[in-house]
PDB file of C-alpha atoms and ligand atoms in Angstrom:
ATOM      1  CA  UNK A   1     -20.893 -26.822 -17.390  1.00 79.00           C
ATOM      2  CA  UNK A   2     -19.231 -30.105 -16.463  1.00 91.00           C
ATOM      3  CA  UNK A   3     -17.252 -30.761 -13.281  1.00 93.00           C
ATOM      4  CA  UNK A   4     -13.796 -29.939 -14.685  1.00 94.00           C
ATOM      5  CA  UNK A   5     -15.046 -26.827 -16.474  1.00 95.00           C
ATOM      6  CA  UNK A   6     -16.563 -25.608 -13.197  1.00 96.00           C
ATOM      7  CA  UNK A   7     -13.310 -26.295 -11.334  1.00 95.00           C
ATOM      8  CA  UNK A   8     -11.212 -24.553 -13.987  1.00 95.00           C
ATOM      9  CA  UNK A   9     -13.459 -21.505 -13.883  1.00 96.00           C
ATOM     10  CA  UNK A  10     -13.230 -21.405 -10.068  1.00 98.00           C
ATOM     11  CA  UNK A  11     -10.566 -19.221  -8.543  1.00 98.00           C
ATOM     12  CA  UNK A  12     -10.130 -17.539  -5.179  1.00 98.00           C
ATOM     13  CA  UNK A  13     -11.908 -14.237  -5.650  1.00 98.00           C
ATOM     14  CA  UNK A  14     -10.288 -11.138  -4.190  1.00 98.00           C
ATOM     15  CA  UNK A  15     -13.172  -8.789  -4.959  1.00 98.00           C
ATOM     16  CA  UNK A  16     -16.874  -9.623  -5.440  1.00 98.00           C
ATOM     17  CA  UNK A  17     -19.458  -7.345  -7.092  1.00 98.00           C
ATOM     18  CA  UNK A  18     -21.764  -7.137  -4.005  1.00 98.00           C
ATOM     19  CA  UNK A  19     -24.695  -8.840  -5.779  1.00 98.00           C
ATOM     20  CA  UNK A  20     -26.730 -11.125  -3.497  1.00 98.00           C
ATOM     21  CA  UNK A  21     -27.065 -14.824  -4.353  1.00 98.00           C
ATOM     22  CA  UNK A  22     -30.663 -16.087  -4.864  1.00 98.00           C
ATOM     23  CA  UNK A  23     -31.998 -17.992  -1.830  1.00 98.00           C
ATOM     24  CA  UNK A  24     -32.544 -21.213  -3.777  1.00 98.00           C
ATOM     25  CA  UNK A  25     -28.954 -21.266  -5.030  1.00 98.00           C
ATOM     26  CA  UNK A  26     -27.666 -20.563  -1.536  1.00 98.00           C
ATOM     27  CA  UNK A  27     -29.849 -23.364  -0.216  1.00 98.00           C
ATOM     28  CA  UNK A  28     -28.391 -25.827  -2.770  1.00 98.00           C
ATOM     29  CA  UNK A  29     -24.830 -24.877  -1.861  1.00 98.00           C
ATOM     30  CA  UNK A  30     -25.549 -25.289   1.863  1.00 98.00           C
ATOM     31  CA  UNK A  31     -27.149 -28.683   1.235  1.00 98.00           C
ATOM     32  CA  UNK A  32     -23.832 -29.838  -0.240  1.00 98.00           C
ATOM     33  CA  UNK A  33     -22.220 -28.921   3.086  1.00 98.00           C
ATOM     34  CA  UNK A  34     -24.909 -30.857   4.924  1.00 98.00           C
ATOM     35  CA  UNK A  35     -24.372 -33.904   2.709  1.00 98.00           C
ATOM     36  CA  UNK A  36     -20.622 -33.966   3.404  1.00 98.00           C
ATOM     37  CA  UNK A  37     -19.152 -37.203   4.648  1.00 98.00           C
ATOM     38  CA  UNK A  38     -17.722 -37.051   8.175  1.00 97.00           C
ATOM     39  CA  UNK A  39     -15.750 -39.508  10.274  1.00 94.00           C
ATOM     40  CA  UNK A  40     -18.185 -41.779  12.130  1.00 93.00           C
ATOM     41  CA  UNK A  41     -20.971 -39.532  10.818  1.00 95.00           C
ATOM     42  CA  UNK A  42     -20.557 -37.274  13.855  1.00 96.00           C
ATOM     43  CA  UNK A  43     -20.433 -33.957  11.950  1.00 98.00           C
ATOM     44  CA  UNK A  44     -18.222 -32.291  14.589  1.00 97.00           C
ATOM     45  CA  UNK A  45     -18.829 -28.803  13.197  1.00 98.00           C
ATOM     46  CA  UNK A  46     -21.345 -26.035  12.779  1.00 97.00           C
ATOM     47  CA  UNK A  47     -21.852 -23.851   9.714  1.00 98.00           C
ATOM     48  CA  UNK A  48     -22.707 -20.199  10.312  1.00 98.00           C
ATOM     49  CA  UNK A  49     -23.999 -18.117   7.425  1.00 98.00           C
ATOM     50  CA  UNK A  50     -23.444 -14.397   7.815  1.00 98.00           C
ATOM     51  CA  UNK A  51     -25.999 -12.616   5.656  1.00 97.00           C
ATOM     52  CA  UNK A  52     -26.589  -9.371   7.520  1.00 96.00           C
ATOM     53  CA  UNK A  53     -24.660  -6.425   6.146  1.00 96.00           C
ATOM     54  CA  UNK A  54     -24.231  -5.125   9.675  1.00 97.00           C
ATOM     55  CA  UNK A  55     -22.547  -8.345  10.823  1.00 98.00           C
ATOM     56  CA  UNK A  56     -20.295  -8.431   7.713  1.00 97.00           C
ATOM     57  CA  UNK A  57     -19.174  -4.895   8.545  1.00 97.00           C
ATOM     58  CA  UNK A  58     -18.384  -5.900  12.118  1.00 98.00           C
ATOM     59  CA  UNK A  59     -16.265  -8.824  10.876  1.00 98.00           C
ATOM     60  CA  UNK A  60     -14.175  -6.828   8.367  1.00 97.00           C
ATOM     61  CA  UNK A  61     -11.448  -5.806  10.884  1.00 97.00           C
ATOM     62  CA  UNK A  62     -10.931  -9.481  11.788  1.00 98.00           C
ATOM     63  CA  UNK A  63      -9.656 -10.332   8.271  1.00 98.00           C
ATOM     64  CA  UNK A  64      -6.174  -9.656   6.890  1.00 97.00           C
ATOM     65  CA  UNK A  65      -7.688  -9.362   3.358  1.00 92.00           C
ATOM     66  CA  UNK A  66     -10.924  -7.513   4.019  1.00 94.00           C
ATOM     67  CA  UNK A  67     -11.908  -6.829   0.375  1.00 97.00           C
ATOM     68  CA  UNK A  68     -13.721 -10.171   0.046  1.00 98.00           C
ATOM     69  CA  UNK A  69     -15.749  -9.595   3.210  1.00 98.00           C
ATOM     70  CA  UNK A  70     -16.850  -6.098   2.230  1.00 97.00           C
ATOM     71  CA  UNK A  71     -18.044  -7.227  -1.217  1.00 98.00           C
ATOM     72  CA  UNK A  72     -19.329 -10.811  -0.823  1.00 98.00           C
ATOM     73  CA  UNK A  73     -22.976 -11.862  -0.801  1.00 98.00           C
ATOM     74  CA  UNK A  74     -22.605 -14.185   2.204  1.00 98.00           C
ATOM     75  CA  UNK A  75     -19.786 -15.243   4.481  1.00 98.00           C
ATOM     76  CA  UNK A  76     -19.819 -18.859   5.608  1.00 98.00           C
ATOM     77  CA  UNK A  77     -17.953 -19.578   8.846  1.00 98.00           C
ATOM     78  CA  UNK A  78     -17.133 -23.194   9.677  1.00 98.00           C
ATOM     79  CA  UNK A  79     -16.764 -23.860  13.397  1.00 98.00           C
ATOM     80  CA  UNK A  80     -15.102 -27.085  14.610  1.00 97.00           C
ATOM     81  CA  UNK A  81     -15.932 -28.733  17.894  1.00 96.00           C
ATOM     82  CA  UNK A  82     -13.143 -29.007  20.462  1.00 95.00           C
ATOM     83  CA  UNK A  83     -14.940 -31.517  22.631  1.00 93.00           C
ATOM     84  CA  UNK A  84     -17.241 -34.462  22.040  1.00 94.00           C
ATOM     85  CA  UNK A  85     -18.976 -35.641  25.192  1.00 90.00           C
ATOM     86  CA  UNK A  86     -21.314 -38.514  25.903  1.00 88.00           C
ATOM     87  CA  UNK A  87     -24.390 -36.364  25.577  1.00 91.00           C
ATOM     88  CA  UNK A  88     -23.346 -35.351  22.034  1.00 93.00           C
ATOM     89  CA  UNK A  89     -22.929 -39.022  21.119  1.00 93.00           C
ATOM     90  CA  UNK A  90     -26.240 -39.885  22.783  1.00 93.00           C
ATOM     91  CA  UNK A  91     -27.934 -37.166  20.715  1.00 95.00           C
ATOM     92  CA  UNK A  92     -26.386 -38.602  17.551  1.00 95.00           C
ATOM     93  CA  UNK A  93     -27.747 -42.072  18.288  1.00 95.00           C
ATOM     94  CA  UNK A  94     -31.195 -40.797  19.192  1.00 96.00           C
ATOM     95  CA  UNK A  95     -31.193 -39.056  15.826  1.00 97.00           C
ATOM     96  CA  UNK A  96     -30.169 -42.202  13.892  1.00 97.00           C
ATOM     97  CA  UNK A  97     -32.827 -44.187  15.731  1.00 97.00           C
ATOM     98  CA  UNK A  98     -35.501 -41.614  14.862  1.00 97.00           C
ATOM     99  CA  UNK A  99     -34.515 -41.032  11.213  1.00 98.00           C
ATOM    100  CA  UNK A 100     -34.037 -44.697  10.360  1.00 97.00           C
ATOM    101  CA  UNK A 101     -36.741 -45.996  12.692  1.00 97.00           C
ATOM    102  CA  UNK A 102     -34.351 -48.389  14.424  1.00 96.00           C
ATOM    103  CA  UNK A 103     -34.684 -49.260  18.147  1.00 96.00           C
ATOM    104  CA  UNK A 104     -31.855 -47.635  20.127  1.00 95.00           C
ATOM    105  CA  UNK A 105     -30.792 -51.042  21.546  1.00 95.00           C
ATOM    106  CA  UNK A 106     -29.934 -52.229  18.011  1.00 96.00           C
ATOM    107  CA  UNK A 107     -27.323 -49.459  17.815  1.00 95.00           C
ATOM    108  CA  UNK A 108     -25.639 -50.357  21.108  1.00 93.00           C
ATOM    109  CA  UNK A 109     -22.554 -52.006  19.610  1.00 92.00           C
ATOM    110  CA  UNK A 110     -21.907 -49.110  17.226  1.00 90.00           C
ATOM    111  CA  UNK A 111     -22.448 -46.662  20.078  1.00 90.00           C
ATOM    112  CA  UNK A 112     -20.002 -48.496  22.331  1.00 90.00           C
ATOM    113  CA  UNK A 113     -17.297 -48.541  19.646  1.00 89.00           C
ATOM    114  CA  UNK A 114     -17.760 -44.817  18.949  1.00 90.00           C
ATOM    115  CA  UNK A 115     -17.624 -44.002  22.661  1.00 86.00           C
ATOM    116  CA  UNK A 116     -14.394 -45.981  23.006  1.00 86.00           C
ATOM    117  CA  UNK A 117     -12.880 -44.397  19.912  1.00 85.00           C
ATOM    118  CA  UNK A 118     -13.681 -40.865  21.088  1.00 87.00           C
ATOM    119  CA  UNK A 119     -13.036 -41.266  24.819  1.00 79.00           C
ATOM    120  CA  UNK A 120      -9.425 -42.361  24.282  1.00 85.00           C
ATOM    121  CA  UNK A 121      -8.606 -39.206  22.309  1.00 90.00           C
ATOM    122  CA  UNK A 122      -7.083 -36.148  23.986  1.00 91.00           C
ATOM    123  CA  UNK A 123      -8.766 -32.794  23.506  1.00 88.00           C
ATOM    124  CA  UNK A 124      -6.093 -31.838  20.929  1.00 92.00           C
ATOM    125  CA  UNK A 125      -6.703 -35.048  19.016  1.00 95.00           C
ATOM    126  CA  UNK A 126     -10.458 -34.452  19.023  1.00 94.00           C
ATOM    127  CA  UNK A 127      -9.952 -30.972  17.717  1.00 93.00           C
ATOM    128  CA  UNK A 128      -7.478 -32.025  14.972  1.00 96.00           C
ATOM    129  CA  UNK A 129      -9.885 -34.732  13.905  1.00 96.00           C
ATOM    130  CA  UNK A 130     -12.838 -32.311  13.925  1.00 96.00           C
ATOM    131  CA  UNK A 131     -10.947 -29.719  11.881  1.00 97.00           C
ATOM    132  CA  UNK A 132     -10.223 -32.252   9.140  1.00 97.00           C
ATOM    133  CA  UNK A 133     -13.936 -32.894   8.819  1.00 97.00           C
ATOM    134  CA  UNK A 134     -14.538 -29.158   8.495  1.00 98.00           C
ATOM    135  CA  UNK A 135     -12.255 -28.952   5.457  1.00 98.00           C
ATOM    136  CA  UNK A 136     -14.310 -31.612   3.697  1.00 98.00           C
ATOM    137  CA  UNK A 137     -17.328 -29.351   4.205  1.00 98.00           C
ATOM    138  CA  UNK A 138     -15.324 -26.405   2.864  1.00 98.00           C
ATOM    139  CA  UNK A 139     -14.376 -28.300  -0.305  1.00 98.00           C
ATOM    140  CA  UNK A 140     -17.933 -29.471  -0.928  1.00 98.00           C
ATOM    141  CA  UNK A 141     -19.351 -25.967  -0.488  1.00 98.00           C
ATOM    142  CA  UNK A 142     -16.708 -24.523  -2.811  1.00 98.00           C
ATOM    143  CA  UNK A 143     -17.245 -27.018  -5.574  1.00 97.00           C
ATOM    144  CA  UNK A 144     -21.033 -26.995  -5.316  1.00 97.00           C
ATOM    145  CA  UNK A 145     -20.830 -23.209  -5.631  1.00 98.00           C
ATOM    146  CA  UNK A 146     -18.610 -23.535  -8.715  1.00 98.00           C
ATOM    147  CA  UNK A 147     -21.166 -25.814 -10.352  1.00 97.00           C
ATOM    148  CA  UNK A 148     -23.918 -23.290  -9.501  1.00 97.00           C
ATOM    149  CA  UNK A 149     -21.776 -20.570 -11.151  1.00 97.00           C
ATOM    150  CA  UNK A 150     -21.208 -18.897  -7.805  1.00 98.00           C
ATOM    151  CA  UNK A 151     -17.759 -17.602  -6.934  1.00 98.00           C
ATOM    152  CA  UNK A 152     -15.939 -18.135  -3.669  1.00 98.00           C
ATOM    153  CA  UNK A 153     -12.829 -17.418  -1.665  1.00 98.00           C
ATOM    154  CA  UNK A 154     -11.758 -19.820   1.086  1.00 98.00           C
ATOM    155  CA  UNK A 155     -10.133 -17.801   3.839  1.00 98.00           C
ATOM    156  CA  UNK A 156      -7.963 -18.716   6.806  1.00 97.00           C
ATOM    157  CA  UNK A 157      -6.361 -15.293   7.106  1.00 97.00           C
ATOM    158  CA  UNK A 158      -8.286 -13.950  10.081  1.00 98.00           C
ATOM    159  CA  UNK A 159      -7.957 -13.234  13.781  1.00 97.00           C
ATOM    160  CA  UNK A 160      -9.935 -16.066  15.274  1.00 95.00           C
ATOM    161  CA  UNK A 161     -10.178 -14.439  18.700  1.00 96.00           C
ATOM    162  CA  UNK A 162     -11.912 -11.441  17.093  1.00 97.00           C
ATOM    163  CA  UNK A 163     -14.332 -13.565  15.069  1.00 97.00           C
ATOM    164  CA  UNK A 164     -15.148 -15.695  18.098  1.00 96.00           C
ATOM    165  CA  UNK A 165     -15.918 -12.628  20.154  1.00 97.00           C
ATOM    166  CA  UNK A 166     -18.091 -11.030  17.465  1.00 97.00           C
ATOM    167  CA  UNK A 167     -20.016 -14.229  16.726  1.00 97.00           C
ATOM    168  CA  UNK A 168     -20.320 -15.313  20.367  1.00 97.00           C
ATOM    169  CA  UNK A 169     -18.385 -18.562  19.955  1.00 97.00           C
ATOM    170  CA  UNK A 170     -17.200 -20.237  23.165  1.00 96.00           C
ATOM    171  CA  UNK A 171     -13.438 -20.880  22.671  1.00 95.00           C
ATOM    172  CA  UNK A 172     -13.529 -23.577  25.373  1.00 94.00           C
ATOM    173  CA  UNK A 173     -15.666 -25.855  23.237  1.00 94.00           C
ATOM    174  CA  UNK A 174     -15.461 -24.562  19.639  1.00 96.00           C
ATOM    175  CA  UNK A 175     -13.041 -22.924  17.240  1.00 96.00           C
ATOM    176  CA  UNK A 176     -13.398 -21.022  13.970  1.00 97.00           C
ATOM    177  CA  UNK A 177     -11.551 -23.191  11.469  1.00 97.00           C
ATOM    178  CA  UNK A 178     -12.051 -21.630   8.076  1.00 98.00           C
ATOM    179  CA  UNK A 179     -14.381 -19.243   6.283  1.00 98.00           C
ATOM    180  CA  UNK A 180     -15.779 -19.086   2.763  1.00 98.00           C
ATOM    181  CA  UNK A 181     -16.814 -15.823   1.159  1.00 98.00           C
ATOM    182  CA  UNK A 182     -19.336 -16.390  -1.636  1.00 98.00           C
ATOM    183  CA  UNK A 183     -20.878 -14.175  -4.289  1.00 98.00           C
ATOM    184  CA  UNK A 184     -20.169 -13.034  -7.831  1.00 98.00           C
ATOM    185  CA  UNK A 185     -16.720 -12.034  -9.045  1.00 98.00           C
ATOM    186  CA  UNK A 186     -16.177  -8.342  -9.817  1.00 98.00           C
ATOM    187  CA  UNK A 187     -14.986  -7.587 -13.341  1.00 97.00           C
ATOM    188  CA  UNK A 188     -12.275  -5.500 -11.686  1.00 97.00           C
ATOM    189  CA  UNK A 189     -10.753  -8.530  -9.969  1.00 98.00           C
ATOM    190  CA  UNK A 190      -7.566  -9.115 -11.984  1.00 97.00           C
ATOM    191  CA  UNK A 191      -7.039 -12.608 -10.561  1.00 97.00           C
ATOM    192  CA  UNK A 192      -9.780 -14.115 -12.712  1.00 97.00           C
ATOM    193  CA  UNK A 193      -7.706 -13.390 -15.833  1.00 96.00           C
ATOM    194  CA  UNK A 194      -4.551 -15.078 -14.542  1.00 97.00           C
ATOM    195  CA  UNK A 195      -3.491 -18.583 -15.462  1.00 96.00           C
ATOM    196  CA  UNK A 196      -3.742 -21.248 -12.775  1.00 96.00           C
ATOM    197  CA  UNK A 197      -0.444 -22.173 -11.148  1.00 97.00           C
ATOM    198  CA  UNK A 198      -0.366 -25.899 -10.399  1.00 97.00           C
ATOM    199  CA  UNK A 199       2.390 -28.512 -10.111  1.00 98.00           C
ATOM    200  CA  UNK A 200       2.927 -30.462 -13.332  1.00 98.00           C
ATOM    201  CA  UNK A 201       1.385 -33.954 -13.317  1.00 98.00           C
ATOM    202  CA  UNK A 202       4.739 -35.712 -12.930  1.00 98.00           C
ATOM    203  CA  UNK A 203       5.384 -33.842  -9.689  1.00 98.00           C
ATOM    204  CA  UNK A 204       1.873 -34.237  -8.353  1.00 98.00           C
ATOM    205  CA  UNK A 205       0.814 -37.751  -9.342  1.00 98.00           C
ATOM    206  CA  UNK A 206       2.652 -40.989  -8.896  1.00 98.00           C
ATOM    207  CA  UNK A 207       1.221 -44.187 -10.343  1.00 98.00           C
ATOM    208  CA  UNK A 208       2.384 -47.277  -8.502  1.00 97.00           C
TER     209      UNK A 208
HETATM  210  C1  FMN B 301      -7.750 -23.418   3.380  1.00 66.46           C
HETATM  211  C2  FMN B 301      -7.482 -22.242   2.494  1.00 66.46           C
HETATM  212  C3  FMN B 301      -7.295 -20.992   3.052  1.00 66.46           C
HETATM  213  C4  FMN B 301      -7.091 -19.862   2.247  1.00 66.46           C
HETATM  214  N1  FMN B 301      -6.994 -18.612   2.830  1.00 66.46           N
HETATM  215  C5  FMN B 301      -6.966 -17.521   2.033  1.00 66.46           C
HETATM  216  C6  FMN B 301      -7.045 -16.213   2.605  1.00 66.46           C
HETATM  217  O1  FMN B 301      -7.087 -16.044   3.813  1.00 66.46           O
HETATM  218  N2  FMN B 301      -7.037 -15.141   1.757  1.00 66.46           N
HETATM  219  C7  FMN B 301      -6.997 -15.280   0.399  1.00 66.46           C
HETATM  220  O2  FMN B 301      -7.032 -14.281  -0.316  1.00 66.46           O
HETATM  221  N3  FMN B 301      -6.916 -16.532  -0.172  1.00 66.46           N
HETATM  222  C8  FMN B 301      -6.922 -17.638   0.604  1.00 66.46           C
HETATM  223  N4  FMN B 301      -6.884 -18.906   0.038  1.00 66.46           N
HETATM  224  C9  FMN B 301      -6.820 -19.031  -1.426  1.00 66.46           C
HETATM  225  C10 FMN B 301      -5.506 -19.614  -1.918  1.00 66.46           C
HETATM  226  O3  FMN B 301      -4.492 -18.647  -1.863  1.00 66.46           O
HETATM  227  C11 FMN B 301      -5.734 -20.135  -3.349  1.00 66.46           C
HETATM  228  O4  FMN B 301      -6.643 -21.208  -3.287  1.00 66.46           O
HETATM  229  C12 FMN B 301      -4.466 -20.626  -4.056  1.00 66.46           C
HETATM  230  O5  FMN B 301      -3.539 -19.584  -4.196  1.00 66.46           O
HETATM  231  C13 FMN B 301      -4.791 -21.191  -5.441  1.00 66.46           C
HETATM  232  O6  FMN B 301      -5.447 -20.249  -6.237  1.00 66.46           O
HETATM  233  P1  FMN B 301      -6.922 -20.447  -6.811  1.00 66.46           P
HETATM  234  O7  FMN B 301      -7.805 -20.888  -5.666  1.00 66.46           O
HETATM  235  O8  FMN B 301      -7.309 -19.094  -7.313  1.00 66.46           O
HETATM  236  O9  FMN B 301      -6.875 -21.476  -7.892  1.00 66.46           O
HETATM  237  C14 FMN B 301      -7.040 -20.020   0.832  1.00 66.46           C
HETATM  238  C15 FMN B 301      -7.217 -21.299   0.284  1.00 66.46           C
HETATM  239  C16 FMN B 301      -7.461 -22.386   1.094  1.00 66.46           C
HETATM  240  C17 FMN B 301      -7.713 -23.745   0.458  1.00 66.46           C
END
């Protein structure tokens, strides 16, 4: 299946068939999230993977469309950071230094410019910036899944306060941005048989 075929086959599933995705396939999909590009490379997010049936059941009341949660194989929850402090940036640079075997001093200029860039942002700006990065992760996970023949439904229709409570997320420092239910489409899901509704090219694209 090529890229466009995978994207055309993809649709937002309303009901999965409850089958569990093989571990290796799940691993490949998650790697695509890990390989996502992020502004300054700071990856201001965390990716939670809900695999326990018990936890899925607990989360059902938090969703406005619960049918995906009760039938999916896994629920991926993308959490965006609300704050970036100096210790987070220090950790990032220690990691670069270790992975690339570069002395920390050689990264000083880059570190200074990142510190300046981040420090001048308000908390709202940090959070808006972090959320944008989270949606890149969402898109990569969704399309990697499509190529692996795994179905998905991106979901923003939830009560974030409920999810945060259930998953033990600290709302002072983090926020649930978006979730992705993954699994296999149920034959009963009528949406898979519907045509895609998209703007015509002349309304969507403009060549200049
Ligand atoms: C960020 C985002 C959030 C979404 N939230 C929901 C949701 O909460 N519930 C749902 O059933 N579909 C949700 N959708 C699916 C959209 O309704 C769907 O992508 C759109 O109607 C196009 O249909 P298609 O994905 O089947 O091609 C969401 C999609 C995106 C990208």
